Amino acid sequence: MSSDWAPTFAAVDRAAFLPDLIWPWDMETGTSVAVDRTTDPDGWYAAVDSDRPIVTQWDDGEHSGTAPGRVSTSSSSAPSVNYGLFQDLDADEGMNVLDVATGTGETAGALYHRCVGSRGRGRVTTIEIDRTVSMRARERLCAAGLYPDGVVGDGFEGHADHGPYDRILATVGLRESPGVWLPQLRKGGIIVAPWGTHYSNADAVACLRANGGIALGHFTRPVEFMKIRAQRSPRRPHAEYVPAGTFDSADTSTTAVTESEFVTGRYTALPFALGLRVPHCVQAVADARDGARPVWFYGLGDRSWACVMFRDGEGTRVWQSGPRRLWDDVEAAFRWWQKQDRPTHDRFGLTVTPDGQEAWLDTPSDSWPV
């Protein structure tokens, strides 16, 4: 956080926007345990004051009880992540800003404090698809003396009625940057959004500037966000891809790629880069057991699949089946990434047009559709 955002950080208290029952997310273990302010106020405030994401809704509101649900569907991002987004957004007093995915309302409140404040010269519109989530956020915003325009609707469509905007900020992961936002953005305006592919949960922050009917720019840093509802990863029932006995008929081979160079972990550049280069493919990395780790690949749009079995001290076997040879595509992308000196997130960029999107490395002249 830069010093100019410190007054907003002090004025917009995270605690004012969170419900009594929360699920702080442990980034190391990928788990969460409920904390209830009514029974454990000290634990609640300790979680709220930490630099951790906090889940506030599971399963689109259908969840009940204190045990975590299946899918987290609304949350409060870690403060360091929020203020990193604000830094990329470069929003200032007097600007007209669209906030996509209201959630708890904290982000909209911070933008209102920054852009409207006491002088009332700017405007902030915040849009949320879940009516109940939107209503609760507006109640908390009003209680805090912050009054952005709250809209119930699909943020993927934007909100043209209050445009054109100087800035558009999404605090939800995108798999496709909507071209419909472009005419809602002023020339020179900026879009900041977590963006990634279905290949993995790895996102990066896209910072795009409007220029002649398109928007383009580099990614800035790795992040992970829950995905916008219309673009969540499709279900991949393993048994539908790999019925019993399928291994007997699969093509088999070996690869020189090693586990240590391929399974690089969260927030590393490789999964993000592979997603940019291998279309319509989902990767699933299994836990290592007894010195072996399988990594699976599933095709989107067909039933192609591949399995790479890494074993300690042994060669790596590959099984592939279906219309595509997914591992061949993934290995080719991996070798390309190595040849390009293992580029990090910030060497990649994105161009969004009304008709689609292209990724690129270093400059837009080296681009390909995604």
GROMACS .gro file of C-alpha atoms in nm:
model
  370
    1MET     CA    1   0.000   0.000   0.000
    2SER     CA    2   0.134   0.340  -0.096
    3SER     CA    3   0.108   0.619   0.162
    4ASP     CA    4  -0.167   0.804  -0.027
    5TRP     CA    5  -0.404   0.509   0.035
    6ALA     CA    6  -0.335   0.507   0.410
    7PRO     CA    7  -0.626   0.744   0.496
    8THR     CA    8  -0.867   0.512   0.313
    9PHE     CA    9  -0.725   0.207   0.488
   10ALA     CA   10  -0.775   0.382   0.825
   11ALA     CA   11  -1.126   0.507   0.745
   12VAL     CA   12  -1.277   0.195   0.589
   13ASP     CA   13  -1.266  -0.066   0.864
   14ARG     CA   14  -1.276  -0.425   0.738
   15ALA     CA   15  -1.455  -0.533   1.055
   16ALA     CA   16  -1.755  -0.315   0.969
   17PHE     CA   17  -1.824  -0.518   0.655
   18LEU     CA   18  -1.805  -0.875   0.784
   19PRO     CA   19  -2.081  -1.093   0.933
   20ASP     CA   20  -2.058  -1.257   1.273
   21LEU     CA   21  -1.989  -1.600   1.119
   22ILE     CA   22  -1.678  -1.607   0.898
   23TRP     CA   23  -1.434  -1.864   0.759
   24PRO     CA   24  -1.074  -1.732   0.752
   25TRP     CA   25  -0.884  -1.905   0.472
   26ASP     CA   26  -0.548  -2.065   0.546
   27MET     CA   27  -0.338  -2.010   0.233
   28GLU     CA   28  -0.085  -2.275   0.329
   29THR     CA   29  -0.325  -2.564   0.385
   30GLY     CA   30  -0.614  -2.451   0.164
   31THR     CA   31  -0.860  -2.498   0.449
   32SER     CA   32  -1.084  -2.280   0.662
   33VAL     CA   33  -1.238  -2.309   1.007
   34ALA     CA   34  -1.543  -2.111   1.115
   35VAL     CA   35  -1.507  -1.829   1.367
   36ASP     CA   36  -1.817  -1.677   1.528
   37ARG     CA   37  -1.798  -1.331   1.683
   38THR     CA   38  -2.080  -1.412   1.925
   39THR     CA   39  -1.889  -1.700   2.086
   40ASP     CA   40  -1.525  -1.607   2.012
   41PRO     CA   41  -1.490  -1.230   1.971
   42ASP     CA   42  -1.114  -1.232   2.025
   43GLY     CA   43  -1.063  -1.497   1.758
   44TRP     CA   44  -1.299  -1.311   1.523
   45TYR     CA   45  -1.113  -0.981   1.553
   46ALA     CA   46  -0.776  -1.154   1.525
   47ALA     CA   47  -0.888  -1.310   1.194
   48VAL     CA   48  -1.033  -0.983   1.065
   49ASP     CA   49  -0.714  -0.791   1.149
   50SER     CA   50  -0.494  -1.049   0.975
   51ASP     CA   51  -0.378  -1.031   0.614
   52ARG     CA   52  -0.587  -1.333   0.515
   53PRO     CA   53  -0.884  -1.382   0.284
   54ILE     CA   54  -1.210  -1.456   0.464
   55VAL     CA   55  -1.497  -1.656   0.317
   56THR     CA   56  -1.839  -1.507   0.394
   57GLN     CA   57  -2.064  -1.729   0.177
   58TRP     CA   58  -2.056  -2.086   0.049
   59ASP     CA   59  -2.247  -2.249  -0.236
   60ASP     CA   60  -2.425  -1.934  -0.356
   61GLY     CA   61  -2.603  -1.898  -0.022
   62GLU     CA   62  -2.746  -2.251  -0.010
   63HIS     CA   63  -2.502  -2.355   0.263
   64SER     CA   64  -2.590  -2.367   0.632
   65GLY     CA   65  -2.404  -2.456   0.948
   66THR     CA   66  -2.047  -2.389   1.052
   67ALA     CA   67  -1.864  -2.654   0.850
   68PRO     CA   68  -1.721  -2.518   0.521
   69GLY     CA   69  -1.937  -2.571   0.214
   70ARG     CA   70  -1.832  -2.710  -0.123
   71VAL     CA   71  -1.748  -2.388  -0.309
   72SER     CA   72  -1.667  -2.045  -0.162
   73THR     CA   73  -1.886  -1.789  -0.342
   74SER     CA   74  -1.834  -1.461  -0.157
   75SER     CA   75  -1.544  -1.335   0.049
   76SER     CA   76  -1.331  -1.052   0.180
   77SER     CA   77  -0.996  -1.050   0.002
   78ALA     CA   78  -0.673  -1.019   0.198
   79PRO     CA   79  -0.604  -0.646   0.256
   80SER     CA   80  -0.268  -0.667   0.081
   81VAL     CA   81  -0.443  -0.804  -0.229
   82ASN     CA   82  -0.712  -0.534  -0.225
   83TYR     CA   83  -0.466  -0.250  -0.192
   84GLY     CA   84  -0.245  -0.401  -0.459
   85LEU     CA   85  -0.546  -0.388  -0.692
   86PHE     CA   86  -0.610  -0.026  -0.593
   87GLN     CA   87  -0.250   0.058  -0.674
   88ASP     CA   88  -0.285  -0.091  -1.023
   89LEU     CA   89  -0.619   0.084  -1.072
   90ASP     CA   90  -0.469   0.430  -1.011
   91ALA     CA   91  -0.809   0.568  -0.912
   92ASP     CA   92  -0.830   0.919  -0.769
   93GLU     CA   93  -1.070   1.184  -0.650
   94GLY     CA   94  -1.340   1.285  -0.897
   95MET     CA   95  -1.326   0.966  -1.105
   96ASN     CA   96  -1.626   0.758  -1.213
   97VAL     CA   97  -1.555   0.395  -1.115
   98LEU     CA   98  -1.737   0.064  -1.168
   99ASP     CA   99  -1.674  -0.199  -0.900
  100VAL     CA  100  -1.764  -0.549  -1.026
  101ALA     CA  101  -1.865  -0.799  -0.754
  102THR     CA  102  -1.974  -0.603  -0.446
  103GLY     CA  103  -1.924  -0.890  -0.203
  104THR     CA  104  -1.899  -0.752   0.151
  105GLY     CA  105  -1.898  -0.393   0.022
  106GLU     CA  106  -1.554  -0.310   0.161
  107THR     CA  107  -1.394  -0.253  -0.181
  108ALA     CA  108  -1.678  -0.029  -0.294
  109GLY     CA  109  -1.649   0.162   0.032
  110ALA     CA  110  -1.277   0.216  -0.014
  111LEU     CA  111  -1.328   0.337  -0.371
  112TYR     CA  112  -1.605   0.572  -0.256
  113HIS     CA  113  -1.380   0.716   0.015
  114ARG     CA  114  -1.101   0.766  -0.238
  115CYS     CA  115  -1.295   0.895  -0.539
  116VAL     CA  116  -1.595   1.073  -0.387
  117GLY     CA  117  -1.506   1.152  -0.027
  118SER     CA  118  -1.639   1.467   0.137
  119ARG     CA  119  -1.635   1.674  -0.182
  120GLY     CA  120  -1.874   1.446  -0.367
  121ARG     CA  121  -1.719   1.503  -0.709
  122GLY     CA  122  -1.674   1.143  -0.824
  123ARG     CA  123  -1.904   0.844  -0.849
  124VAL     CA  124  -1.873   0.476  -0.762
  125THR     CA  125  -2.114   0.209  -0.890
  126THR     CA  126  -2.090  -0.139  -0.745
  127ILE     CA  127  -2.266  -0.436  -0.905
  128GLU     CA  128  -2.342  -0.775  -0.749
  129ILE     CA  129  -2.534  -1.069  -0.897
  130ASP     CA  130  -2.655  -1.203  -0.559
  131ARG     CA  131  -2.944  -0.988  -0.434
  132THR     CA  132  -2.901  -1.090  -0.070
  133VAL     CA  133  -2.527  -1.021  -0.074
  134SER     CA  134  -2.590  -0.683  -0.238
  135MET     CA  135  -2.854  -0.585   0.017
  136ARG     CA  136  -2.634  -0.670   0.314
  137ALA     CA  137  -2.338  -0.483   0.164
  138ARG     CA  138  -2.548  -0.171   0.110
  139GLU     CA  139  -2.670  -0.183   0.470
  140ARG     CA  140  -2.310  -0.195   0.596
  141LEU     CA  141  -2.197   0.078   0.357
  142CYS     CA  142  -2.475   0.312   0.470
  143ALA     CA  143  -2.395   0.239   0.835
  144ALA     CA  144  -2.034   0.340   0.763
  145GLY     CA  145  -2.141   0.664   0.594
  146LEU     CA  146  -2.036   0.546   0.247
  147TYR     CA  147  -2.285   0.570  -0.038
  148PRO     CA  148  -2.180   0.410  -0.368
  149ASP     CA  149  -2.459   0.326  -0.610
  150GLY     CA  150  -2.553  -0.038  -0.549
  151VAL     CA  151  -2.683  -0.237  -0.845
  152VAL     CA  152  -2.807  -0.596  -0.857
  153GLY     CA  153  -2.701  -0.750  -1.185
  154ASP     CA  154  -2.444  -0.950  -1.378
  155GLY     CA  155  -2.112  -0.771  -1.353
  156PHE     CA  156  -1.996  -0.947  -1.668
  157GLU     CA  157  -2.233  -0.714  -1.854
  158GLY     CA  158  -2.107  -0.406  -1.672
  159HIS     CA  159  -2.356  -0.124  -1.607
  160ALA     CA  160  -2.377   0.110  -1.904
  161ASP     CA  161  -2.633   0.343  -1.740
  162HIS     CA  162  -2.367   0.502  -1.517
  163GLY     CA  163  -2.086   0.506  -1.774
  164PRO     CA  164  -1.859   0.598  -1.928
  165TYR     CA  165  -1.618   0.502  -1.652
  166ASP     CA  166  -1.265   0.617  -1.582
  167ARG     CA  167  -1.189   0.288  -1.412
  168ILE     CA  168  -1.339  -0.062  -1.392
  169LEU     CA  169  -1.225  -0.292  -1.111
  170ALA     CA  170  -1.326  -0.658  -1.083
  171THR     CA  171  -1.269  -0.840  -0.756
  172VAL     CA  172  -1.372  -1.173  -0.902
  173GLY     CA  173  -1.170  -1.402  -1.130
  174LEU     CA  174  -1.241  -1.386  -1.503
  175ARG     CA  175  -1.183  -1.648  -1.769
  176GLU     CA  176  -1.292  -1.410  -2.041
  177SER     CA  177  -1.258  -1.032  -2.031
  178PRO     CA  178  -1.593  -0.897  -2.148
  179GLY     CA  179  -1.579  -0.690  -2.462
  180VAL     CA  180  -1.904  -0.525  -2.350
  181TRP     CA  181  -1.700  -0.328  -2.093
  182LEU     CA  182  -1.505  -0.150  -2.366
  183PRO     CA  183  -1.772   0.099  -2.479
  184GLN     CA  184  -1.844   0.167  -2.109
  185LEU     CA  185  -1.485   0.288  -2.058
  186ARG     CA  186  -1.353   0.633  -2.142
  187LYS     CA  187  -1.053   0.665  -2.373
  188GLY     CA  188  -0.745   0.607  -2.161
  189GLY     CA  189  -0.952   0.441  -1.891
  190ILE     CA  190  -0.818   0.139  -1.704
  191ILE     CA  191  -0.957  -0.209  -1.635
  192VAL     CA  192  -0.803  -0.406  -1.348
  193ALA     CA  193  -0.920  -0.765  -1.309
  194PRO     CA  194  -0.791  -1.105  -1.194
  195TRP     CA  195  -0.775  -1.317  -1.509
  196GLY     CA  196  -0.678  -1.673  -1.592
  197THR     CA  197  -0.777  -1.984  -1.784
  198HIS     CA  198  -0.957  -2.307  -1.700
  199TYR     CA  199  -0.621  -2.488  -1.706
  200SER     CA  200  -0.573  -2.415  -1.335
  201ASN     CA  201  -0.686  -2.185  -1.056
  202ALA     CA  202  -0.385  -1.962  -1.122
  203ASP     CA  203  -0.487  -1.603  -1.199
  204ALA     CA  204  -0.286  -1.290  -1.258
  205VAL     CA  205  -0.391  -0.927  -1.231
  206ALA     CA  206  -0.454  -0.781  -1.576
  207CYS     CA  207  -0.404  -0.404  -1.595
  208LEU     CA  208  -0.553  -0.293  -1.928
  209ARG     CA  209  -0.577   0.057  -2.073
  210ALA     CA  210  -0.845   0.153  -2.327
  211ASN     CA  211  -0.704   0.250  -2.663
  212GLY     CA  212  -0.906   0.290  -2.983
  213GLY     CA  213  -1.188   0.047  -2.908
  214ILE     CA  214  -0.963  -0.215  -2.747
  215ALA     CA  215  -0.793  -0.250  -2.409
  216LEU     CA  216  -0.449  -0.396  -2.353
  217GLY     CA  217  -0.172  -0.417  -2.099
  218HIS     CA  218   0.056  -0.639  -1.895
  219PHE     CA  219  -0.026  -0.866  -1.605
  220THR     CA  220   0.121  -0.738  -1.280
  221ARG     CA  221   0.125  -1.020  -1.022
  222PRO     CA  222  -0.016  -1.366  -0.945
  223VAL     CA  223  -0.338  -1.398  -0.743
  224GLU     CA  224  -0.619  -1.646  -0.686
  225PHE     CA  225  -0.981  -1.532  -0.683
  226MET     CA  226  -1.314  -1.711  -0.678
  227LYS     CA  227  -1.450  -1.705  -1.031
  228ILE     CA  228  -1.736  -1.505  -1.170
  229ARG     CA  229  -2.042  -1.731  -1.168
  230ALA     CA  230  -2.081  -1.760  -1.544
  231GLN     CA  231  -1.716  -1.867  -1.587
  232ARG     CA  232  -1.652  -2.118  -1.312
  233SER     CA  233  -1.451  -2.422  -1.410
  234PRO     CA  234  -1.676  -2.694  -1.550
  235ARG     CA  235  -1.712  -3.017  -1.357
  236ARG     CA  236  -1.478  -3.293  -1.469
  237PRO     CA  237  -1.616  -3.633  -1.357
  238HIS     CA  238  -1.307  -3.850  -1.376
  239ALA     CA  239  -1.503  -4.168  -1.450
  240GLU     CA  240  -1.660  -4.011  -1.758
  241TYR     CA  241  -1.314  -3.945  -1.901
  242VAL     CA  242  -1.142  -4.259  -1.780
  243PRO     CA  243  -1.389  -4.547  -1.747
  244ALA     CA  244  -1.270  -4.877  -1.605
  245GLY     CA  245  -1.026  -5.051  -1.837
  246THR     CA  246  -0.941  -4.738  -2.039
  247PHE     CA  247  -0.573  -4.758  -1.951
  248ASP     CA  248  -0.547  -5.083  -2.145
  249SER     CA  249  -0.623  -4.904  -2.471
  250ALA     CA  250  -0.447  -4.572  -2.404
  251ASP     CA  251  -0.135  -4.469  -2.592
  252THR     CA  252   0.171  -4.495  -2.369
  253SER     CA  253   0.506  -4.319  -2.382
  254THR     CA  254   0.767  -4.162  -2.157
  255THR     CA  255   0.884  -3.806  -2.105
  256ALA     CA  256   1.207  -3.646  -1.989
  257VAL     CA  257   1.016  -3.377  -1.798
  258THR     CA  258   1.076  -3.416  -1.423
  259GLU     CA  259   0.839  -3.359  -1.136
  260SER     CA  260   1.055  -3.087  -0.978
  261GLU     CA  261   1.053  -2.874  -1.292
  262PHE     CA  262   0.687  -2.929  -1.378
  263VAL     CA  263   0.503  -2.928  -1.042
  264THR     CA  264   0.609  -2.580  -0.933
  265GLY     CA  265   0.339  -2.489  -0.681
  266ARG     CA  266   0.096  -2.205  -0.628
  267TYR     CA  267   0.166  -1.852  -0.751
  268THR     CA  268   0.443  -1.970  -0.981
  269ALA     CA  269   0.441  -1.865  -1.346
  270LEU     CA  270   0.441  -2.207  -1.513
  271PRO     CA  271   0.074  -2.311  -1.458
  272PHE     CA  272  -0.040  -1.966  -1.571
  273ALA     CA  273   0.181  -1.980  -1.882
  274LEU     CA  274   0.064  -2.331  -1.972
  275GLY     CA  275  -0.295  -2.215  -1.948
  276LEU     CA  276  -0.220  -1.939  -2.198
  277ARG     CA  277  -0.062  -2.182  -2.444
  278VAL     CA  278  -0.281  -2.494  -2.413
  279PRO     CA  279  -0.646  -2.420  -2.491
  280HIS     CA  280  -0.948  -2.613  -2.363
  281CYS     CA  281  -0.753  -2.817  -2.110
  282VAL     CA  282  -0.776  -2.862  -1.732
  283GLN     CA  283  -0.488  -2.984  -1.515
  284ALA     CA  284  -0.534  -3.169  -1.185
  285VAL     CA  285  -0.224  -3.232  -0.972
  286ALA     CA  286  -0.275  -3.517  -0.726
  287ASP     CA  287  -0.098  -3.554  -0.393
  288ALA     CA  288   0.225  -3.755  -0.393
  289ARG     CA  289   0.190  -4.101  -0.234
  290ASP     CA  290   0.450  -4.372  -0.190
  291GLY     CA  291   0.697  -4.185  -0.410
  292ALA     CA  292   0.451  -4.137  -0.699
  293ARG     CA  293   0.251  -3.837  -0.814
  294PRO     CA  294  -0.001  -3.850  -1.100
  295VAL     CA  295  -0.087  -3.532  -1.289
  296TRP     CA  296  -0.406  -3.552  -1.493
  297PHE     CA  297  -0.522  -3.350  -1.794
  298TYR     CA  298  -0.881  -3.335  -1.918
  299GLY     CA  299  -1.005  -3.190  -2.244
  300LEU     CA  300  -1.286  -2.937  -2.251
  301GLY     CA  301  -1.523  -2.999  -2.538
  302ASP     CA  302  -1.421  -3.362  -2.583
  303ARG     CA  303  -1.321  -3.658  -2.367
  304SER     CA  304  -0.949  -3.645  -2.431
  305TRP     CA  305  -0.738  -3.718  -2.127
  306ALA     CA  306  -0.377  -3.774  -2.028
  307CYS     CA  307  -0.197  -3.890  -1.717
  308VAL     CA  308   0.168  -3.829  -1.634
  309MET     CA  309   0.303  -4.046  -1.352
  310PHE     CA  310   0.610  -3.904  -1.181
  311ARG     CA  311   0.800  -4.157  -0.968
  312ASP     CA  312   1.100  -4.096  -0.746
  313GLY     CA  313   1.414  -4.229  -0.910
  314GLU     CA  314   1.233  -4.372  -1.211
  315GLY     CA  315   1.137  -4.264  -1.559
  316THR     CA  316   0.810  -4.079  -1.611
  317ARG     CA  317   0.533  -4.267  -1.791
  318VAL     CA  318   0.254  -4.105  -1.991
  319TRP     CA  319  -0.091  -4.233  -2.088
  320GLN     CA  320  -0.305  -4.047  -2.343
  321SER     CA  321  -0.643  -4.111  -2.501
  322GLY     CA  322  -0.905  -3.931  -2.705
  323PRO     CA  323  -0.908  -3.702  -3.009
  324ARG     CA  324  -0.627  -3.483  -2.866
  325ARG     CA  325  -0.291  -3.581  -2.725
  326LEU     CA  326  -0.308  -3.342  -2.432
  327TRP     CA  327   0.031  -3.421  -2.283
  328ASP     CA  328   0.197  -3.361  -2.619
  329ASP     CA  329   0.036  -3.015  -2.624
  330VAL     CA  330   0.133  -2.945  -2.263
  331GLU     CA  331   0.491  -3.062  -2.309
  332ALA     CA  332   0.527  -2.846  -2.622
  333ALA     CA  333   0.403  -2.546  -2.423
  334PHE     CA  334   0.641  -2.631  -2.139
  335ARG     CA  335   0.938  -2.645  -2.376
  336TRP     CA  336   0.830  -2.314  -2.531
  337TRP     CA  337   0.821  -2.157  -2.183
  338GLN     CA  338   1.172  -2.285  -2.112
  339LYS     CA  339   1.299  -2.153  -2.446
  340GLN     CA  340   1.161  -1.808  -2.361
  341ASP     CA  341   1.374  -1.801  -2.043
  342ARG     CA  342   1.089  -1.906  -1.814
  343PRO     CA  343   0.892  -1.580  -1.829
  344THR     CA  344   0.715  -1.462  -1.515
  345HIS     CA  345   0.361  -1.327  -1.502
  346ASP     CA  346   0.459  -0.968  -1.571
  347ARG     CA  347   0.615  -1.052  -1.908
  348PHE     CA  348   0.275  -1.165  -2.034
  349GLY     CA  349  -0.001  -0.934  -2.148
  350LEU     CA  350  -0.360  -0.936  -2.268
  351THR     CA  351  -0.548  -0.756  -2.545
  352VAL     CA  352  -0.928  -0.741  -2.528
  353THR     CA  353  -1.141  -0.648  -2.829
  354PRO     CA  354  -1.520  -0.654  -2.879
  355ASP     CA  355  -1.472  -0.991  -3.053
  356GLY     CA  356  -1.233  -1.175  -2.823
  357GLN     CA  357  -0.899  -1.168  -2.646
  358GLU     CA  358  -0.535  -1.242  -2.719
  359ALA     CA  359  -0.243  -1.311  -2.490
  360TRP     CA  360   0.111  -1.203  -2.569
  361LEU     CA  361   0.466  -1.221  -2.444
  362ASP     CA  362   0.656  -0.895  -2.391
  363THR     CA  363   0.482  -0.703  -2.674
  364PRO     CA  364   0.137  -0.725  -2.840
  365SER     CA  365   0.305  -0.804  -3.171
  366ASP     CA  366   0.377  -1.156  -3.039
  367SER     CA  367   0.019  -1.259  -2.964
  368TRP     CA  368  -0.213  -1.558  -2.994
  369PRO     CA  369  -0.587  -1.608  -2.923
  370VAL     CA  370  -0.696  -1.743  -2.584
   0.00000   0.00000   0.00000
